[in-house]
PDB file of C-alpha atoms in Angstrom:
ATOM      1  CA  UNK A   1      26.548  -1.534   3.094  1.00 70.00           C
ATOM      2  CA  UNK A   2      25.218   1.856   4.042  1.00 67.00           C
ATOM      3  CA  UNK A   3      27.465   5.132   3.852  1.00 64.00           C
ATOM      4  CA  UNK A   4      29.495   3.828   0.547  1.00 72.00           C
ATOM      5  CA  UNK A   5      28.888   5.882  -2.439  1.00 72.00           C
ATOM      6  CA  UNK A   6      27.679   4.041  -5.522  1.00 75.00           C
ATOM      7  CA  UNK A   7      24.866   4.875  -7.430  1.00 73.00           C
ATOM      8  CA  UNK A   8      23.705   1.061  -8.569  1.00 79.00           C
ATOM      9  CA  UNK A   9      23.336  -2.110  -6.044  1.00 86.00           C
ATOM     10  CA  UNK A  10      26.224  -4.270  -6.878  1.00 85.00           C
ATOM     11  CA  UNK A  11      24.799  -7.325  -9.049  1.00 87.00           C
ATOM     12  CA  UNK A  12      25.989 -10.022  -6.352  1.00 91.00           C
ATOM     13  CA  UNK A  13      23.666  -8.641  -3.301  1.00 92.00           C
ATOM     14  CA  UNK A  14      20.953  -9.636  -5.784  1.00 93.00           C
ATOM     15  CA  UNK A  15      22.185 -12.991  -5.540  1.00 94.00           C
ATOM     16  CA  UNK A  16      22.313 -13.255  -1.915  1.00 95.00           C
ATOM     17  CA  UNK A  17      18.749 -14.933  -1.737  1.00 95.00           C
ATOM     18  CA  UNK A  18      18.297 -15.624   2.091  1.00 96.00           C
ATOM     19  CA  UNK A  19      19.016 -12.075   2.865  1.00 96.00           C
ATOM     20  CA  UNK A  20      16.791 -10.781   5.639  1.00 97.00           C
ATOM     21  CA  UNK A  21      18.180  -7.501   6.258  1.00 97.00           C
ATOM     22  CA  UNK A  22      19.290  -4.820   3.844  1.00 96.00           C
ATOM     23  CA  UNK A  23      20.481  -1.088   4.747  1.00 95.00           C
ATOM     24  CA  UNK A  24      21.215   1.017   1.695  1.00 94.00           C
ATOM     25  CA  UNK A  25      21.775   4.308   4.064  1.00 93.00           C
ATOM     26  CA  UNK A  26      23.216   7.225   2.358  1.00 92.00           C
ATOM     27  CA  UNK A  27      24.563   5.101  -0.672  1.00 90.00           C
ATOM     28  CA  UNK A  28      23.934   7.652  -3.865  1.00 89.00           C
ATOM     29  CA  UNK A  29      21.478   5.162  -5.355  1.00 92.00           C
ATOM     30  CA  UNK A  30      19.260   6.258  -8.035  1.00 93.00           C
ATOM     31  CA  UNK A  31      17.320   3.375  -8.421  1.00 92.00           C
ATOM     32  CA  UNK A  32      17.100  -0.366  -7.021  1.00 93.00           C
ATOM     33  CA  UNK A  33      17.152  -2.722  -9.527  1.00 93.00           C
ATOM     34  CA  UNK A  34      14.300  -5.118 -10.545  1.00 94.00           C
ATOM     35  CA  UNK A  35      16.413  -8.119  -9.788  1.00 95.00           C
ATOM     36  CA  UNK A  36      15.507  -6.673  -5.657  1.00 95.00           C
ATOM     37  CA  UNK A  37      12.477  -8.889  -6.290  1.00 96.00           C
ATOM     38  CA  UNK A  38      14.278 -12.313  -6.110  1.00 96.00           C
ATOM     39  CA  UNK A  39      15.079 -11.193  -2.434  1.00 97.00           C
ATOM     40  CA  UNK A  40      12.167 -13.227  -0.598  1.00 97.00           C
ATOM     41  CA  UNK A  41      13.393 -13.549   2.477  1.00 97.00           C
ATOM     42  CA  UNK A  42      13.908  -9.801   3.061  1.00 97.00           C
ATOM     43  CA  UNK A  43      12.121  -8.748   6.252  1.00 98.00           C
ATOM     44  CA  UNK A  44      13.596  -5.688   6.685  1.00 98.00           C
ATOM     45  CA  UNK A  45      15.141  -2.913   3.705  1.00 97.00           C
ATOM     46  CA  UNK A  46      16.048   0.631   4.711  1.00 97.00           C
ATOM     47  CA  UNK A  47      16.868   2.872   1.677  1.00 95.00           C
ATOM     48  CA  UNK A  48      16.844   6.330   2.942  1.00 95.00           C
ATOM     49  CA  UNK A  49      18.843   9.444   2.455  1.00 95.00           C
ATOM     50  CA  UNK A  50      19.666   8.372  -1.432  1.00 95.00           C
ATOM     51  CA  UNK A  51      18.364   9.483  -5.066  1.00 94.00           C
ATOM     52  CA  UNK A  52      15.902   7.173  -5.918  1.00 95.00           C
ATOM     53  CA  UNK A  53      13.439   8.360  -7.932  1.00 95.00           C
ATOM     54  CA  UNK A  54      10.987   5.220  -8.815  1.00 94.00           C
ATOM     55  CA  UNK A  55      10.211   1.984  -6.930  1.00 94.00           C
ATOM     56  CA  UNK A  56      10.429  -1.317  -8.692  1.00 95.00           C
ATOM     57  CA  UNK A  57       7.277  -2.960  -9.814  1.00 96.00           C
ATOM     58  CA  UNK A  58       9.578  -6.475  -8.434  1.00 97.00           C
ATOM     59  CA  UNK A  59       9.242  -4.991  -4.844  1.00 97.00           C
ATOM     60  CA  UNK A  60       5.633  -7.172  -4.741  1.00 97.00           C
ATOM     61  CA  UNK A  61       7.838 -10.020  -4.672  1.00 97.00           C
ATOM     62  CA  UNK A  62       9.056  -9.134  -1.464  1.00 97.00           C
ATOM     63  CA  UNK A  63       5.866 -10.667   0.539  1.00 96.00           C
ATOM     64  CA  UNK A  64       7.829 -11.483   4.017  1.00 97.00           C
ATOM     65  CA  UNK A  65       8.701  -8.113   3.592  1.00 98.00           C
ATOM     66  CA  UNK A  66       7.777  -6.314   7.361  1.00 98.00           C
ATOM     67  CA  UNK A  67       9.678  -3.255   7.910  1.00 98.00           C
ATOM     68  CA  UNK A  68      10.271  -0.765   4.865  1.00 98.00           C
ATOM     69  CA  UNK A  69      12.462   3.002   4.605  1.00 97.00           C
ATOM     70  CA  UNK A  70      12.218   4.909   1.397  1.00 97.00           C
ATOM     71  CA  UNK A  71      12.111   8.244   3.156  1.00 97.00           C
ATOM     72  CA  UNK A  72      14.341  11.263   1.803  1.00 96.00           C
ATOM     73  CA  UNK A  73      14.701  10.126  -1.523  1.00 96.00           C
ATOM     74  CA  UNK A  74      12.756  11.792  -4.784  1.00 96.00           C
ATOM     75  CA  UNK A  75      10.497   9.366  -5.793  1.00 96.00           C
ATOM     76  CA  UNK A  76       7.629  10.570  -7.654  1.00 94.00           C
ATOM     77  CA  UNK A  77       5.484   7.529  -7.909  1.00 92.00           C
ATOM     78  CA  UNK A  78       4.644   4.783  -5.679  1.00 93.00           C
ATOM     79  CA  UNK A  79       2.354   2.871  -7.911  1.00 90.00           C
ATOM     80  CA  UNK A  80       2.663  -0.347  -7.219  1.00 94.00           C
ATOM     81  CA  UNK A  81       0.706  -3.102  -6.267  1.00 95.00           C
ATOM     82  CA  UNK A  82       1.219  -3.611  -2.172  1.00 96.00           C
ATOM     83  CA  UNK A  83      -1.084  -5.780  -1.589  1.00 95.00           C
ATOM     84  CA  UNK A  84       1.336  -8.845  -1.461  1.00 97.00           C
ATOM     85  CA  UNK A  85       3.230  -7.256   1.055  1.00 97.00           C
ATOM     86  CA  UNK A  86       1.062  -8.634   4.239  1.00 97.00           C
ATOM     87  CA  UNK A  87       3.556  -8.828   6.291  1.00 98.00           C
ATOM     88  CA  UNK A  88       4.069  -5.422   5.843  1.00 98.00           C
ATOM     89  CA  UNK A  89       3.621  -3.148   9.391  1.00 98.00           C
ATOM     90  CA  UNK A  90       6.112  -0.040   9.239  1.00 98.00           C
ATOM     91  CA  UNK A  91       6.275   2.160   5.947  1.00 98.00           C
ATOM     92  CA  UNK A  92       7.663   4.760   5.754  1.00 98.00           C
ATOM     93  CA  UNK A  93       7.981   6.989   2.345  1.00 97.00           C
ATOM     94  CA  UNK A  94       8.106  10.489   4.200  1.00 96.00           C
ATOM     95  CA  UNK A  95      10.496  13.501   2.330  1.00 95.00           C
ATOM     96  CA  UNK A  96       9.586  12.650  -1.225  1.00 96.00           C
ATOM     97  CA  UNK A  97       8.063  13.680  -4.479  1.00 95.00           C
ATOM     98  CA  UNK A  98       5.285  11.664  -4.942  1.00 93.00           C
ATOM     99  CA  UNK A  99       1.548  13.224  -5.498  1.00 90.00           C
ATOM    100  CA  UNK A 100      -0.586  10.585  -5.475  1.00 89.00           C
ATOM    101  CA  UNK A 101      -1.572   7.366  -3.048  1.00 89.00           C
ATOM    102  CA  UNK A 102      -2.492   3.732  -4.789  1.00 91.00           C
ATOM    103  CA  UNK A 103      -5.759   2.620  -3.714  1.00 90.00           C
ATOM    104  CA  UNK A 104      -3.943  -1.227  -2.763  1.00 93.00           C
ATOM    105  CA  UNK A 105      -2.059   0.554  -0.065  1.00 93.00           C
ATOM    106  CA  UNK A 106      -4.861   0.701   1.899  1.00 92.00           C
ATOM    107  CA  UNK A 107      -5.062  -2.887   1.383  1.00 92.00           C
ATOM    108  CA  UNK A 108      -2.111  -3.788   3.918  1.00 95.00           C
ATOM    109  CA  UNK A 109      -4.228  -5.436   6.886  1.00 95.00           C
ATOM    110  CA  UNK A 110      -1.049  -5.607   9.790  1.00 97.00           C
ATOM    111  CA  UNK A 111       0.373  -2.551   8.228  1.00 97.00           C
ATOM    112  CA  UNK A 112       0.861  -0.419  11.616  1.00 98.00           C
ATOM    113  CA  UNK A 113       2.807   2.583  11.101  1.00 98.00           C
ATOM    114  CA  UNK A 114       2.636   4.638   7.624  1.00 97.00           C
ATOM    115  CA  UNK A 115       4.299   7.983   7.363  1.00 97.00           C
ATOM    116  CA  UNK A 116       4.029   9.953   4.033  1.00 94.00           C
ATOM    117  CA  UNK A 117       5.184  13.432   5.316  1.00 92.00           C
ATOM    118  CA  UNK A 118       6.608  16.025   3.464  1.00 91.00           C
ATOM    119  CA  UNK A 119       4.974  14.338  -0.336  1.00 92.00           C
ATOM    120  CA  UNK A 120       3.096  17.024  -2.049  1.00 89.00           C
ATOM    121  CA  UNK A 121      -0.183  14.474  -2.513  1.00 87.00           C
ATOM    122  CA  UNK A 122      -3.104  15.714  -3.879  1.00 81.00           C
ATOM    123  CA  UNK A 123      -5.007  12.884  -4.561  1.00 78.00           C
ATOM    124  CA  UNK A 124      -5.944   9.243  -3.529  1.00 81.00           C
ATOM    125  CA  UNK A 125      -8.003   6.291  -5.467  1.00 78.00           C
ATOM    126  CA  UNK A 126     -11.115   5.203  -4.017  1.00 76.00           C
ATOM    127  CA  UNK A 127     -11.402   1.725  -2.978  1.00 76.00           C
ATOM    128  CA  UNK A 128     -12.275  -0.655   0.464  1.00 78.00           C
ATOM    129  CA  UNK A 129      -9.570   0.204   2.948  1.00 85.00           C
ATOM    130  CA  UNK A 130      -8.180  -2.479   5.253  1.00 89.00           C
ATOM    131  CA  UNK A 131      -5.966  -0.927   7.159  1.00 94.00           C
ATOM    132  CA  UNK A 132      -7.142  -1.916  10.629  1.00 94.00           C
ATOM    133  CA  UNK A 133      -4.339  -2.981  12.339  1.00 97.00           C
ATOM    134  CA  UNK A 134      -2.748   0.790  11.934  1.00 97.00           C
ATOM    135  CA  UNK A 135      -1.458   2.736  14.909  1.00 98.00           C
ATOM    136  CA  UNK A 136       0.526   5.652  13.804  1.00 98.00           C
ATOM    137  CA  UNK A 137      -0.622   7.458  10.623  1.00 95.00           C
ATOM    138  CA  UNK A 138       1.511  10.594   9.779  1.00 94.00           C
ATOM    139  CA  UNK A 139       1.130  13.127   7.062  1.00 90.00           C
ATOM    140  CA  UNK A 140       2.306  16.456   7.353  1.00 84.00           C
ATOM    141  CA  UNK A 141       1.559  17.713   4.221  1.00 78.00           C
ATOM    142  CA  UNK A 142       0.374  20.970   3.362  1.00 70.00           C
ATOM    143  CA  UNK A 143      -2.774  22.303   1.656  1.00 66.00           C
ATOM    144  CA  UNK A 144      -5.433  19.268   2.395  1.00 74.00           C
ATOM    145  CA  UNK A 145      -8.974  20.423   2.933  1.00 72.00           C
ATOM    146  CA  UNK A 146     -10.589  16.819   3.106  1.00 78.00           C
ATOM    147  CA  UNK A 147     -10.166  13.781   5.144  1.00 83.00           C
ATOM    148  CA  UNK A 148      -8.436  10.850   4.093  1.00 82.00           C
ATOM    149  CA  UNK A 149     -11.000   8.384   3.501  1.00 83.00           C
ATOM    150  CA  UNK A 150      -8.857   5.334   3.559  1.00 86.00           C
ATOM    151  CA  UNK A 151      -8.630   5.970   7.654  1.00 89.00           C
ATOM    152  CA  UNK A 152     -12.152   5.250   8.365  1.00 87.00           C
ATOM    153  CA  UNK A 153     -11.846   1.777   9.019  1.00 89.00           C
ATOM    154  CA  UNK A 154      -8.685   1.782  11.557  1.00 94.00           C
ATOM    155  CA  UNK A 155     -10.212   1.638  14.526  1.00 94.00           C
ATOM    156  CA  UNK A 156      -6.561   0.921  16.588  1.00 96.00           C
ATOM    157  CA  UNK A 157      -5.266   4.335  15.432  1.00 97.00           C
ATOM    158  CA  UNK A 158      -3.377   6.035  18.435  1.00 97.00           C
ATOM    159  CA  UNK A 159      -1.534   9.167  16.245  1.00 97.00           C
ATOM    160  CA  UNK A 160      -3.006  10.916  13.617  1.00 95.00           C
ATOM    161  CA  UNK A 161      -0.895  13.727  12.813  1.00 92.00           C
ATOM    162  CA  UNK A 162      -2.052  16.151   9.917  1.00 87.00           C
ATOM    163  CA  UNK A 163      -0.639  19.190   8.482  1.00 71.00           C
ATOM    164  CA  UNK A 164      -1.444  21.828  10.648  1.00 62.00           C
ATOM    165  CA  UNK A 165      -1.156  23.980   7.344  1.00 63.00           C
ATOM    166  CA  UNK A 166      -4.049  22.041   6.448  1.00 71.00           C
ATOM    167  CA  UNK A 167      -7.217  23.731   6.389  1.00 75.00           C
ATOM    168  CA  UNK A 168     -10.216  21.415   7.411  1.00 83.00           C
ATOM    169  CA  UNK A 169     -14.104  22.508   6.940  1.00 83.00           C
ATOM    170  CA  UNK A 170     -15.625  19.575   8.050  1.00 85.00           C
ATOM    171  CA  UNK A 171     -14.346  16.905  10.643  1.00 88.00           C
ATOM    172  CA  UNK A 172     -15.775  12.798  10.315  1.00 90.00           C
ATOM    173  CA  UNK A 173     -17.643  11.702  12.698  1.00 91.00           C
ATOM    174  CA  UNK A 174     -15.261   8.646  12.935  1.00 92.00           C
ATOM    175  CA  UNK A 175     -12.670  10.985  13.781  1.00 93.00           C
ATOM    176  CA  UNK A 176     -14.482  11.010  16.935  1.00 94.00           C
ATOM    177  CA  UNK A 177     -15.151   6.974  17.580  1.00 93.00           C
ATOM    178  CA  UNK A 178     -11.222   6.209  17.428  1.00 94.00           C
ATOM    179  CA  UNK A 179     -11.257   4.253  21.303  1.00 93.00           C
ATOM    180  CA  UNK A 180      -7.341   4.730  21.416  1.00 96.00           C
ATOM    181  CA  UNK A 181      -6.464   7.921  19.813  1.00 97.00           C
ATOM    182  CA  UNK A 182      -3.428   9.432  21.691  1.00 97.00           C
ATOM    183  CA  UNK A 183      -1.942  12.037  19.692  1.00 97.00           C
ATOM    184  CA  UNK A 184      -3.720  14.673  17.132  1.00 95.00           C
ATOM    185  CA  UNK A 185      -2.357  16.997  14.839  1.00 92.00           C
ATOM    186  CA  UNK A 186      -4.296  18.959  12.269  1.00 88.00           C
ATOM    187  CA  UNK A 187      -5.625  22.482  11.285  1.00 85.00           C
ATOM    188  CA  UNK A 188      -9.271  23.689  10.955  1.00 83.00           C
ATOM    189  CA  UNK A 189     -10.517  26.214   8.320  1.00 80.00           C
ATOM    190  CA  UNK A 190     -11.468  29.956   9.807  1.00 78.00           C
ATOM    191  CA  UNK A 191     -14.928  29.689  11.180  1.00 77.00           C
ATOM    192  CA  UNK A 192     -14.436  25.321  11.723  1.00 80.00           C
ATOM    193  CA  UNK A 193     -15.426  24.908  15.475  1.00 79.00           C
ATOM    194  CA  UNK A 194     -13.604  21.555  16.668  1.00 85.00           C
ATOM    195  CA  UNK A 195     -16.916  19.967  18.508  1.00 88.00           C
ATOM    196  CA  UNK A 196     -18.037  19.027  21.565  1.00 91.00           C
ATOM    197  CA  UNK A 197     -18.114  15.404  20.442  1.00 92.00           C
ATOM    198  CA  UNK A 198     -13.802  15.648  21.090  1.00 93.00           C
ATOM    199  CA  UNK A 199     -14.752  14.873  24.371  1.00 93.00           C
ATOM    200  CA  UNK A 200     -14.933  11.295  23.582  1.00 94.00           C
ATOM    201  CA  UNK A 201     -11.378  10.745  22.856  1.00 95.00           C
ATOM    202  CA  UNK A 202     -10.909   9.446  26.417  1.00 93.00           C
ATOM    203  CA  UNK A 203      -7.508   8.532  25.671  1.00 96.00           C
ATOM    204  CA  UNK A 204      -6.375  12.073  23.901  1.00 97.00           C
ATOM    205  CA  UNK A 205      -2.728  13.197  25.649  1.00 97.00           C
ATOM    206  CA  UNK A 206      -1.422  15.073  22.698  1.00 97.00           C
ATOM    207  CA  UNK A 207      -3.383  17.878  20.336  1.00 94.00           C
ATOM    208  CA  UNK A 208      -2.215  20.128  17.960  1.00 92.00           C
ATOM    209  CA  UNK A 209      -4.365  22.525  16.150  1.00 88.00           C
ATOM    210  CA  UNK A 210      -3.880  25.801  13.983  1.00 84.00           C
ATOM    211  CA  UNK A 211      -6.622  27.582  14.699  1.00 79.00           C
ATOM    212  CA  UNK A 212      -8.563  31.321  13.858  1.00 70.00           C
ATOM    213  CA  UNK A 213     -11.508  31.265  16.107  1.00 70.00           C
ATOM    214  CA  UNK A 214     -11.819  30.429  20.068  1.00 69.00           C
ATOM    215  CA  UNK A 215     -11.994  26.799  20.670  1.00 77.00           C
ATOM    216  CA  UNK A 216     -13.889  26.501  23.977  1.00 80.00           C
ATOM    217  CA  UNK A 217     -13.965  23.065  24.280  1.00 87.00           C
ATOM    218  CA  UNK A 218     -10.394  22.154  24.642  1.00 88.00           C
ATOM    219  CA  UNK A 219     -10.197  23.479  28.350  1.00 86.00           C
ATOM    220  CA  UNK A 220     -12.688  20.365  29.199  1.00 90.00           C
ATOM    221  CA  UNK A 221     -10.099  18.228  27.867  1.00 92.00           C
ATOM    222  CA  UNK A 222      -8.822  17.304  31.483  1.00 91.00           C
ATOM    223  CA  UNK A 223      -6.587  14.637  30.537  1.00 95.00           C
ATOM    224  CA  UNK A 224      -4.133  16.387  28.025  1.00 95.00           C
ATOM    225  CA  UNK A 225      -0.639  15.861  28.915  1.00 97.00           C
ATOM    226  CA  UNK A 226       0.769  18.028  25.831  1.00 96.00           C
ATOM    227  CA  UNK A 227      -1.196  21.409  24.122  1.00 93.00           C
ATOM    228  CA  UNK A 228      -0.055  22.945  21.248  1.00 91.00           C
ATOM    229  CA  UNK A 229      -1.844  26.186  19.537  1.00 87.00           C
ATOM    230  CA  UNK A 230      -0.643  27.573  16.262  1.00 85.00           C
ATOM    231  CA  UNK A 231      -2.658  31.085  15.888  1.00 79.00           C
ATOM    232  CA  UNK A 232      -0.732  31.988  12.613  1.00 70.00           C
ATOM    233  CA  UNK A 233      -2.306  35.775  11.500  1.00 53.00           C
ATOM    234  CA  UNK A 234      -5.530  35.590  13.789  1.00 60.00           C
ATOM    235  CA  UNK A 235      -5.682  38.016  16.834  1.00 58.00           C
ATOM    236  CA  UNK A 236      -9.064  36.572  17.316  1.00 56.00           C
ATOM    237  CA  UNK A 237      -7.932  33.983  19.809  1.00 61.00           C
ATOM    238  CA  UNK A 238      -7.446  34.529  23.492  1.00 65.00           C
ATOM    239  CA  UNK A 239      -5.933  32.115  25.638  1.00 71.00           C
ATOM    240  CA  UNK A 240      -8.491  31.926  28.292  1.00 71.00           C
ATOM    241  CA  UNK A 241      -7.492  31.145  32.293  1.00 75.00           C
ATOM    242  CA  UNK A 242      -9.598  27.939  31.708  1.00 79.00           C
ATOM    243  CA  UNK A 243      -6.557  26.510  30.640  1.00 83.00           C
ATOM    244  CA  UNK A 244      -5.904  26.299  34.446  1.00 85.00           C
ATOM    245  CA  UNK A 245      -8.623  23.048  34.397  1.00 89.00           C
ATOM    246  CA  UNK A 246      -5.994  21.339  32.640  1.00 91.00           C
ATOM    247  CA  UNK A 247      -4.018  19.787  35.772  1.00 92.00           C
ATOM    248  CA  UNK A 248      -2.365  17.272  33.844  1.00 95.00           C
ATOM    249  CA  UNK A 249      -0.479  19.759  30.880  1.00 95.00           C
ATOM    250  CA  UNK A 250       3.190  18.770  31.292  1.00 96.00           C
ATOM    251  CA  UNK A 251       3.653  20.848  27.381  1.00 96.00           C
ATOM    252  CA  UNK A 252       2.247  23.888  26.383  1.00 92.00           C
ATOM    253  CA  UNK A 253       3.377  26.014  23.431  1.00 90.00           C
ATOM    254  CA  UNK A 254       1.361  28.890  21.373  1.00 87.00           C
ATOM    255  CA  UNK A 255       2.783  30.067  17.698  1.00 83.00           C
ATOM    256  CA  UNK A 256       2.230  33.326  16.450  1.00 78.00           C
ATOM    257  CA  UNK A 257       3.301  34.740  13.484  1.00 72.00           C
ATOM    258  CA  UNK A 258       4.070  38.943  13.988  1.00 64.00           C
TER     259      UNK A 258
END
């Protein structure tokens, strides 16, 4: 029933109890109703490109629940309780309002793609993290200085993008232990030094860094397929003809703000 314009659910898809799939696309809603909850067959619900501004506390109910869209709405809280949603694996709440991640998110254990872009988060409870069965892990959001914690224990990650507006002074050393890390996307603090120990990523194709200082190291990255260099102000970095040692670069693209 996407593209229709109401702002509530009609009563009767409420009713409609061996639903699997539900696409609310571009529907005006403002809110889902708590009666979503009696829907526990849904595997799949894509509500994206509406007005919501909340999520249900009934949406636990939804526990063969496996693919989930909230993106582009304006929710501003997404405190829940997820952990009864095991059968979670793609979740995606990018374009929203919200500012702060529940610690039982991290409690999703076959969760494998989260994407909270574009959510002006400041903040995230402590707690165990489960999340090792995640793959993709995207958050372009601007003005972190610390690393998620939550994403130490997920060893199958193969993209972790970060703001590159983000402004990192100290990397993890797990960052570094991820066996199947494809794609990387963040920014390092003037004077942060990405080190040596990059090397590792065996598997790295993709990396994206804003950067102020000369990064010597990436031109020993032999197996990038894709290079991209944000500079922003900084006239400190020079492109060196090392980048020549990269045989494989298919992509390479330098920002530079005048």
């Amino acid at each position: 029933i996407s593209h229709n314009k109401f702002r509530n659910l009609p009563s009767f898809i409420t009713q409609l109890t061996q639903l699997t799939h539900l696409h609310l696309i571009r529907t005006h809603l403002e809110s889902l109703p708590y009666d979503i909850g009696q829907l526990t067959q849904l595997r799949e619900l894509v509500a994206n490109d509406n007005a919501l501004t909340s999520i249900p506390t009934s949406l636990s109910n939804l526990s063969q629940l496996e693919s989930l869209r909230l993106d582009e709405n304006r929710i501003r809280a997404i405190d829940i309780d997820w952990s009864p949603l095991q059968n979670l694996t793609s979740l995606d709440l990018s374009r929203n309002l919200n500012r702060h991640l529940p610690a039982s998110l991290y409690r999703l254990e076959h969760l494998r793609e989260l994407n909270i872009n574009n959510n002006p988060i400041r903040s995230w409870e402590s707690g165990p993290a489960q999340l090792t069965a995640l793959q993709t892990f995207r958050a372009e959001i601007d003005a972190w200085n610390k690393f998620p914690l939550f994403l130490a224990h997920s060893p199958n990650l193969k993209e972790l993008s970060l703001s590159q507006n983000s402004a990192f002074k100290t990397l993890p050393d797990w960052l570094f232990d991820l066996p199947k890390l494809r794609v990387l996307s963040l920014g390092l603090a003037p004077g942060i030094a990405l080190p040596n120990r990059v090397l590792q990523l065996q598997q790295l194709r993709s990396l994206s860094l804003r950067v102020s200082d000369d990064l010597p190291v990436i031109y020993e990255l032999s197996q990038l397929e894709e290079l991209h260099l944000d500079l922003g102000w900084s006239r400190a970095v020079s492109i060196s003809t090392k980048l020549g040692q990269l045989r494989k670069l298919k992509t390479f693209k330098v920002m530079v703000k005048n």
